[in-house]
Amino acid sequence: MLESILENKRAELGRLQPAPASSRAATIDASKALRLPRQLALIAEIKKRSPSAGELSTLLSPAERALAYARSGASMVSVLCDSRFFGGSWGDLSAVRRALDEAALSVPVLAKEFVLEEIQLDMARAHGADTVLLIVRIVVAERLAGLVSAARDRGLEPLVEVTSEAELDLALSRRRPFPRRGR
């Protein structure tokens, strides 16, 4: 399934238009939100469809669901941006960010996308993300370090996903050259 998703993502990249600049001056510190003193730091996900489970609940719009999550104590809201396999969109990400801002809820938003190129980081930032998912198993080692740095250059905190000790070792070996953004 992952290879089908990546094949589709590579085709989408050829059609992706540059994103407009974000009107938001700053992002919410996602790593701080996950470290606040509490019993549980929860990342709540907005996903309309799953390749394995099919259609999921659409009783609430992505914006309404984000508000419910944030008001219930979620530390972060994750928005699936992949359209073909997960039913998401960059528009969903924008709607979530707008709803949280209008409600004065300072909850960071994660762009959950299969990031292969920097233009996807531009899209995430332009549509209101504070953080972006980077998946170790879908990029080569040298590309991971570049994407982490590029995300931080855009004011996005990278959330690096690993699924094995080998991937963890790879991610940690690339940690040193990552510049930290100012806090």
PDB file of C-alpha atoms in Angstrom:
ATOM      1  CA  MET A   1       0.000   0.000   0.000  1.00  0.00           C
ATOM      2  CA  LEU A   2       2.788   2.417   0.909  1.00  0.00           C
ATOM      3  CA  GLU A   3       4.373   2.050  -2.525  1.00  0.00           C
ATOM      4  CA  SER A   4       1.032   2.860  -4.202  1.00  0.00           C
ATOM      5  CA  ILE A   5       0.674   5.951  -2.030  1.00  0.00           C
ATOM      6  CA  LEU A   6       4.208   7.086  -2.875  1.00  0.00           C
ATOM      7  CA  GLU A   7       3.734   6.457  -6.589  1.00  0.00           C
ATOM      8  CA  ASN A   8       0.607   8.599  -6.494  1.00  0.00           C
ATOM      9  CA  LYS A   9       2.392  11.257  -4.425  1.00  0.00           C
ATOM     10  CA  ARG A  10       5.237  11.491  -6.966  1.00  0.00           C
ATOM     11  CA  ALA A  11       2.666  12.037  -9.725  1.00  0.00           C
ATOM     12  CA  GLU A  12       0.913  14.718  -7.626  1.00  0.00           C
ATOM     13  CA  LEU A  13       4.209  16.541  -7.106  1.00  0.00           C
ATOM     14  CA  GLY A  14       4.422  17.200 -10.831  1.00  0.00           C
ATOM     15  CA  ARG A  15       1.053  18.978 -10.692  1.00  0.00           C
ATOM     16  CA  LEU A  16       1.523  20.803  -7.385  1.00  0.00           C
ATOM     17  CA  GLN A  17       1.520  24.578  -7.785  1.00  0.00           C
ATOM     18  CA  PRO A  18       3.586  26.807  -5.492  1.00  0.00           C
ATOM     19  CA  ALA A  19       1.659  27.779  -2.389  1.00  0.00           C
ATOM     20  CA  PRO A  20       0.836  31.369  -1.543  1.00  0.00           C
ATOM     21  CA  ALA A  21       2.857  32.839   1.307  1.00  0.00           C
ATOM     22  CA  SER A  22       1.369  32.283   4.747  1.00  0.00           C
ATOM     23  CA  SER A  23      -0.289  35.280   6.349  1.00  0.00           C
ATOM     24  CA  ARG A  24       0.473  33.910   9.814  1.00  0.00           C
ATOM     25  CA  ALA A  25       3.472  35.604  11.338  1.00  0.00           C
ATOM     26  CA  ALA A  26       4.492  32.746  13.615  1.00  0.00           C
ATOM     27  CA  THR A  27       3.705  29.148  14.299  1.00  0.00           C
ATOM     28  CA  ILE A  28       2.751  27.555  17.598  1.00  0.00           C
ATOM     29  CA  ASP A  29       5.601  25.712  19.297  1.00  0.00           C
ATOM     30  CA  ALA A  30       4.534  22.131  18.679  1.00  0.00           C
ATOM     31  CA  SER A  31       7.315  20.476  20.672  1.00  0.00           C
ATOM     32  CA  LYS A  32       6.482  22.632  23.695  1.00  0.00           C
ATOM     33  CA  ALA A  33       2.796  21.707  23.405  1.00  0.00           C
ATOM     34  CA  LEU A  34       3.733  18.030  23.664  1.00  0.00           C
ATOM     35  CA  ARG A  35       5.933  18.617  26.727  1.00  0.00           C
ATOM     36  CA  LEU A  36       3.492  20.641  28.833  1.00  0.00           C
ATOM     37  CA  PRO A  37       2.969  19.083  32.261  1.00  0.00           C
ATOM     38  CA  ARG A  38      -0.055  16.823  32.018  1.00  0.00           C
ATOM     39  CA  GLN A  39      -0.830  13.159  32.332  1.00  0.00           C
ATOM     40  CA  LEU A  40      -1.092  12.588  28.595  1.00  0.00           C
ATOM     41  CA  ALA A  41       0.015  14.515  25.508  1.00  0.00           C
ATOM     42  CA  LEU A  42      -2.443  13.541  22.806  1.00  0.00           C
ATOM     43  CA  ILE A  43      -2.216  14.114  19.061  1.00  0.00           C
ATOM     44  CA  ALA A  44      -5.777  13.825  17.736  1.00  0.00           C
ATOM     45  CA  GLU A  45      -6.133  12.962  14.051  1.00  0.00           C
ATOM     46  CA  ILE A  46      -8.540  14.178  11.393  1.00  0.00           C
ATOM     47  CA  LYS A  47      -8.896  11.568   8.679  1.00  0.00           C
ATOM     48  CA  LYS A  48     -11.887  11.077   6.381  1.00  0.00           C
ATOM     49  CA  ARG A  49     -10.883   7.742   4.911  1.00  0.00           C
ATOM     50  CA  SER A  50      -8.464   4.884   5.530  1.00  0.00           C
ATOM     51  CA  PRO A  51      -7.116   2.592   2.804  1.00  0.00           C
ATOM     52  CA  SER A  52      -7.847  -0.396   5.065  1.00  0.00           C
ATOM     53  CA  ALA A  53     -11.085   0.704   6.784  1.00  0.00           C
ATOM     54  CA  GLY A  54     -12.692   2.755   4.007  1.00  0.00           C
ATOM     55  CA  GLU A  55     -14.863   5.799   4.723  1.00  0.00           C
ATOM     56  CA  LEU A  56     -14.778   7.134   8.283  1.00  0.00           C
ATOM     57  CA  SER A  57     -17.243   9.369  10.112  1.00  0.00           C
ATOM     58  CA  THR A  58     -18.108  12.631   8.399  1.00  0.00           C
ATOM     59  CA  LEU A  59     -20.669  13.793  10.965  1.00  0.00           C
ATOM     60  CA  LEU A  60     -18.336  16.682  11.784  1.00  0.00           C
ATOM     61  CA  SER A  61     -16.385  18.780   9.307  1.00  0.00           C
ATOM     62  CA  PRO A  62     -12.611  18.848   9.780  1.00  0.00           C
ATOM     63  CA  ALA A  63     -12.934  22.285  11.433  1.00  0.00           C
ATOM     64  CA  GLU A  64     -15.695  21.114  13.806  1.00  0.00           C
ATOM     65  CA  ARG A  65     -13.723  17.979  14.677  1.00  0.00           C
ATOM     66  CA  ALA A  66     -10.584  20.042  15.386  1.00  0.00           C
ATOM     67  CA  LEU A  67     -12.540  22.308  17.717  1.00  0.00           C
ATOM     68  CA  ALA A  68     -13.972  19.285  19.547  1.00  0.00           C
ATOM     69  CA  TYR A  69     -10.503  17.770  19.905  1.00  0.00           C
ATOM     70  CA  ALA A  70      -8.920  21.016  21.108  1.00  0.00           C
ATOM     71  CA  ARG A  71     -11.719  21.744  23.589  1.00  0.00           C
ATOM     72  CA  SER A  72     -11.372  18.209  24.932  1.00  0.00           C
ATOM     73  CA  GLY A  73      -7.688  18.682  25.701  1.00  0.00           C
ATOM     74  CA  ALA A  74      -5.805  17.496  22.615  1.00  0.00           C
ATOM     75  CA  SER A  75      -2.199  18.705  22.654  1.00  0.00           C
ATOM     76  CA  MET A  76      -2.064  18.818  18.848  1.00  0.00           C
ATOM     77  CA  VAL A  77      -4.399  18.254  15.894  1.00  0.00           C
ATOM     78  CA  SER A  78      -3.116  16.158  12.997  1.00  0.00           C
ATOM     79  CA  VAL A  79      -4.727  16.684   9.580  1.00  0.00           C
ATOM     80  CA  LEU A  80      -4.323  14.103   6.811  1.00  0.00           C
ATOM     81  CA  CYS A  81      -3.642  16.063   3.632  1.00  0.00           C
ATOM     82  CA  ASP A  82      -3.530  13.168   1.145  1.00  0.00           C
ATOM     83  CA  SER A  83      -6.631  13.181  -1.049  1.00  0.00           C
ATOM     84  CA  ARG A  84      -6.643   9.904  -2.968  1.00  0.00           C
ATOM     85  CA  PHE A  85      -6.008   7.473  -0.120  1.00  0.00           C
ATOM     86  CA  PHE A  86      -7.181   9.395   2.964  1.00  0.00           C
ATOM     87  CA  GLY A  87      -9.780  11.877   1.661  1.00  0.00           C
ATOM     88  CA  GLY A  88      -7.892  14.878   3.038  1.00  0.00           C
ATOM     89  CA  SER A  89      -6.705  18.107   1.473  1.00  0.00           C
ATOM     90  CA  TRP A  90      -4.670  21.231   1.997  1.00  0.00           C
ATOM     91  CA  GLY A  91      -8.055  22.961   2.259  1.00  0.00           C
ATOM     92  CA  ASP A  92      -8.885  20.798   5.287  1.00  0.00           C
ATOM     93  CA  LEU A  93      -5.640  21.944   6.882  1.00  0.00           C
ATOM     94  CA  SER A  94      -6.555  25.596   6.220  1.00  0.00           C
ATOM     95  CA  ALA A  95     -10.056  25.127   7.620  1.00  0.00           C
ATOM     96  CA  VAL A  96      -8.698  23.537  10.801  1.00  0.00           C
ATOM     97  CA  ARG A  97      -6.137  26.298  11.345  1.00  0.00           C
ATOM     98  CA  ARG A  98      -8.753  29.015  10.719  1.00  0.00           C
ATOM     99  CA  ALA A  99     -11.260  27.418  13.121  1.00  0.00           C
ATOM    100  CA  LEU A 100      -8.712  27.041  15.918  1.00  0.00           C
ATOM    101  CA  ASP A 101      -7.463  30.615  15.452  1.00  0.00           C
ATOM    102  CA  GLU A 102     -10.983  32.065  15.398  1.00  0.00           C
ATOM    103  CA  ALA A 103     -11.793  30.183  18.605  1.00  0.00           C
ATOM    104  CA  ALA A 104      -8.546  31.464  20.176  1.00  0.00           C
ATOM    105  CA  LEU A 105      -7.385  27.889  20.803  1.00  0.00           C
ATOM    106  CA  SER A 106      -3.599  27.759  20.770  1.00  0.00           C
ATOM    107  CA  VAL A 107      -3.274  24.167  19.615  1.00  0.00           C
ATOM    108  CA  PRO A 108      -0.586  23.312  17.048  1.00  0.00           C
ATOM    109  CA  VAL A 109      -1.619  21.717  13.767  1.00  0.00           C
ATOM    110  CA  LEU A 110       0.350  18.876  12.177  1.00  0.00           C
ATOM    111  CA  ALA A 111       0.322  18.472   8.390  1.00  0.00           C
ATOM    112  CA  LYS A 112       0.236  14.699   8.006  1.00  0.00           C
ATOM    113  CA  GLU A 113       1.459  14.208   4.477  1.00  0.00           C
ATOM    114  CA  PHE A 114       3.853  11.925   2.630  1.00  0.00           C
ATOM    115  CA  VAL A 115       6.555  14.575   2.272  1.00  0.00           C
ATOM    116  CA  LEU A 116       9.061  13.921  -0.482  1.00  0.00           C
ATOM    117  CA  GLU A 117       9.858  17.466  -1.657  1.00  0.00           C
ATOM    118  CA  GLU A 118      10.211  20.946  -0.214  1.00  0.00           C
ATOM    119  CA  ILE A 119       7.177  22.266  -2.107  1.00  0.00           C
ATOM    120  CA  GLN A 120       5.051  20.157   0.244  1.00  0.00           C
ATOM    121  CA  LEU A 121       6.637  22.005   3.180  1.00  0.00           C
ATOM    122  CA  ASP A 122       5.677  25.284   1.497  1.00  0.00           C
ATOM    123  CA  MET A 123       2.104  24.012   1.155  1.00  0.00           C
ATOM    124  CA  ALA A 124       2.005  22.962   4.803  1.00  0.00           C
ATOM    125  CA  ARG A 125       3.214  26.368   5.985  1.00  0.00           C
ATOM    126  CA  ALA A 126       0.922  28.277   3.612  1.00  0.00           C
ATOM    127  CA  HIS A 127      -2.111  26.334   4.834  1.00  0.00           C
ATOM    128  CA  GLY A 128      -1.439  26.886   8.519  1.00  0.00           C
ATOM    129  CA  ALA A 129       0.644  23.973   9.767  1.00  0.00           C
ATOM    130  CA  ASP A 130       2.895  24.396  12.777  1.00  0.00           C
ATOM    131  CA  THR A 131       4.558  21.036  12.350  1.00  0.00           C
ATOM    132  CA  VAL A 132       4.952  18.518   9.553  1.00  0.00           C
ATOM    133  CA  LEU A 133       5.325  14.752   9.474  1.00  0.00           C
ATOM    134  CA  LEU A 134       8.540  13.389   7.955  1.00  0.00           C
ATOM    135  CA  ILE A 135       8.559   9.617   7.497  1.00  0.00           C
ATOM    136  CA  VAL A 136      12.032   8.063   7.618  1.00  0.00           C
ATOM    137  CA  ARG A 137      11.182   4.991   5.544  1.00  0.00           C
ATOM    138  CA  ILE A 138      10.054   6.987   2.487  1.00  0.00           C
ATOM    139  CA  VAL A 139      13.150   9.162   1.987  1.00  0.00           C
ATOM    140  CA  VAL A 140      16.845   8.409   1.617  1.00  0.00           C
ATOM    141  CA  ALA A 141      19.065   9.312   4.567  1.00  0.00           C
ATOM    142  CA  GLU A 142      20.587  12.406   2.968  1.00  0.00           C
ATOM    143  CA  ARG A 143      17.141  13.677   1.986  1.00  0.00           C
ATOM    144  CA  LEU A 144      15.858  13.333   5.560  1.00  0.00           C
ATOM    145  CA  ALA A 145      18.433  15.781   6.896  1.00  0.00           C
ATOM    146  CA  GLY A 146      17.622  18.225   4.102  1.00  0.00           C
ATOM    147  CA  LEU A 147      13.873  18.026   4.726  1.00  0.00           C
ATOM    148  CA  VAL A 148      14.314  18.533   8.473  1.00  0.00           C
ATOM    149  CA  SER A 149      16.424  21.637   7.861  1.00  0.00           C
ATOM    150  CA  ALA A 150      14.055  22.924   5.165  1.00  0.00           C
ATOM    151  CA  ALA A 151      11.064  22.456   7.477  1.00  0.00           C
ATOM    152  CA  ARG A 152      12.748  24.424  10.233  1.00  0.00           C
ATOM    153  CA  ASP A 153      13.770  27.134   7.746  1.00  0.00           C
ATOM    154  CA  ARG A 154      10.047  27.580   7.078  1.00  0.00           C
ATOM    155  CA  GLY A 155       9.165  27.768  10.762  1.00  0.00           C
ATOM    156  CA  LEU A 156       7.765  24.225  10.821  1.00  0.00           C
ATOM    157  CA  GLU A 157       8.770  21.783  13.532  1.00  0.00           C
ATOM    158  CA  PRO A 158       9.463  18.381  11.926  1.00  0.00           C
ATOM    159  CA  LEU A 159       7.873  15.365  13.590  1.00  0.00           C
ATOM    160  CA  VAL A 160      10.006  12.428  12.427  1.00  0.00           C
ATOM    161  CA  GLU A 161       8.270   9.039  12.241  1.00  0.00           C
ATOM    162  CA  VAL A 162      10.266   5.837  12.713  1.00  0.00           C
ATOM    163  CA  THR A 163       8.966   2.276  12.765  1.00  0.00           C
ATOM    164  CA  SER A 164      12.100   0.303  13.578  1.00  0.00           C
ATOM    165  CA  GLU A 165      15.352   0.551  15.503  1.00  0.00           C
ATOM    166  CA  ALA A 166      17.237   0.914  12.217  1.00  0.00           C
ATOM    167  CA  GLU A 167      15.065   3.912  11.265  1.00  0.00           C
ATOM    168  CA  LEU A 168      15.541   5.371  14.734  1.00  0.00           C
ATOM    169  CA  ASP A 169      19.316   5.009  14.418  1.00  0.00           C
ATOM    170  CA  LEU A 170      19.157   6.708  11.029  1.00  0.00           C
ATOM    171  CA  ALA A 171      17.035   9.583  12.335  1.00  0.00           C
ATOM    172  CA  LEU A 172      19.270  10.064  15.367  1.00  0.00           C
ATOM    173  CA  SER A 173      22.442   9.948  13.271  1.00  0.00           C
ATOM    174  CA  ARG A 174      21.038  12.862  11.251  1.00  0.00           C
ATOM    175  CA  ARG A 175      20.084  14.825  14.363  1.00  0.00           C
ATOM    176  CA  ARG A 176      23.336  16.712  14.952  1.00  0.00           C
ATOM    177  CA  PRO A 177      23.370  18.824  11.768  1.00  0.00           C
ATOM    178  CA  PHE A 178      19.750  19.919  12.215  1.00  0.00           C
ATOM    179  CA  PRO A 179      19.653  23.607  13.074  1.00  0.00           C
ATOM    180  CA  ARG A 180      17.273  24.473  15.904  1.00  0.00           C
ATOM    181  CA  ARG A 181      14.896  27.283  15.213  1.00  0.00           C
ATOM    182  CA  GLY A 182      14.930  30.171  17.669  1.00  0.00           C
ATOM    183  CA  ARG A 183      12.493  30.095  20.562  1.00  0.00           C
TER     184      ARG A 183
END
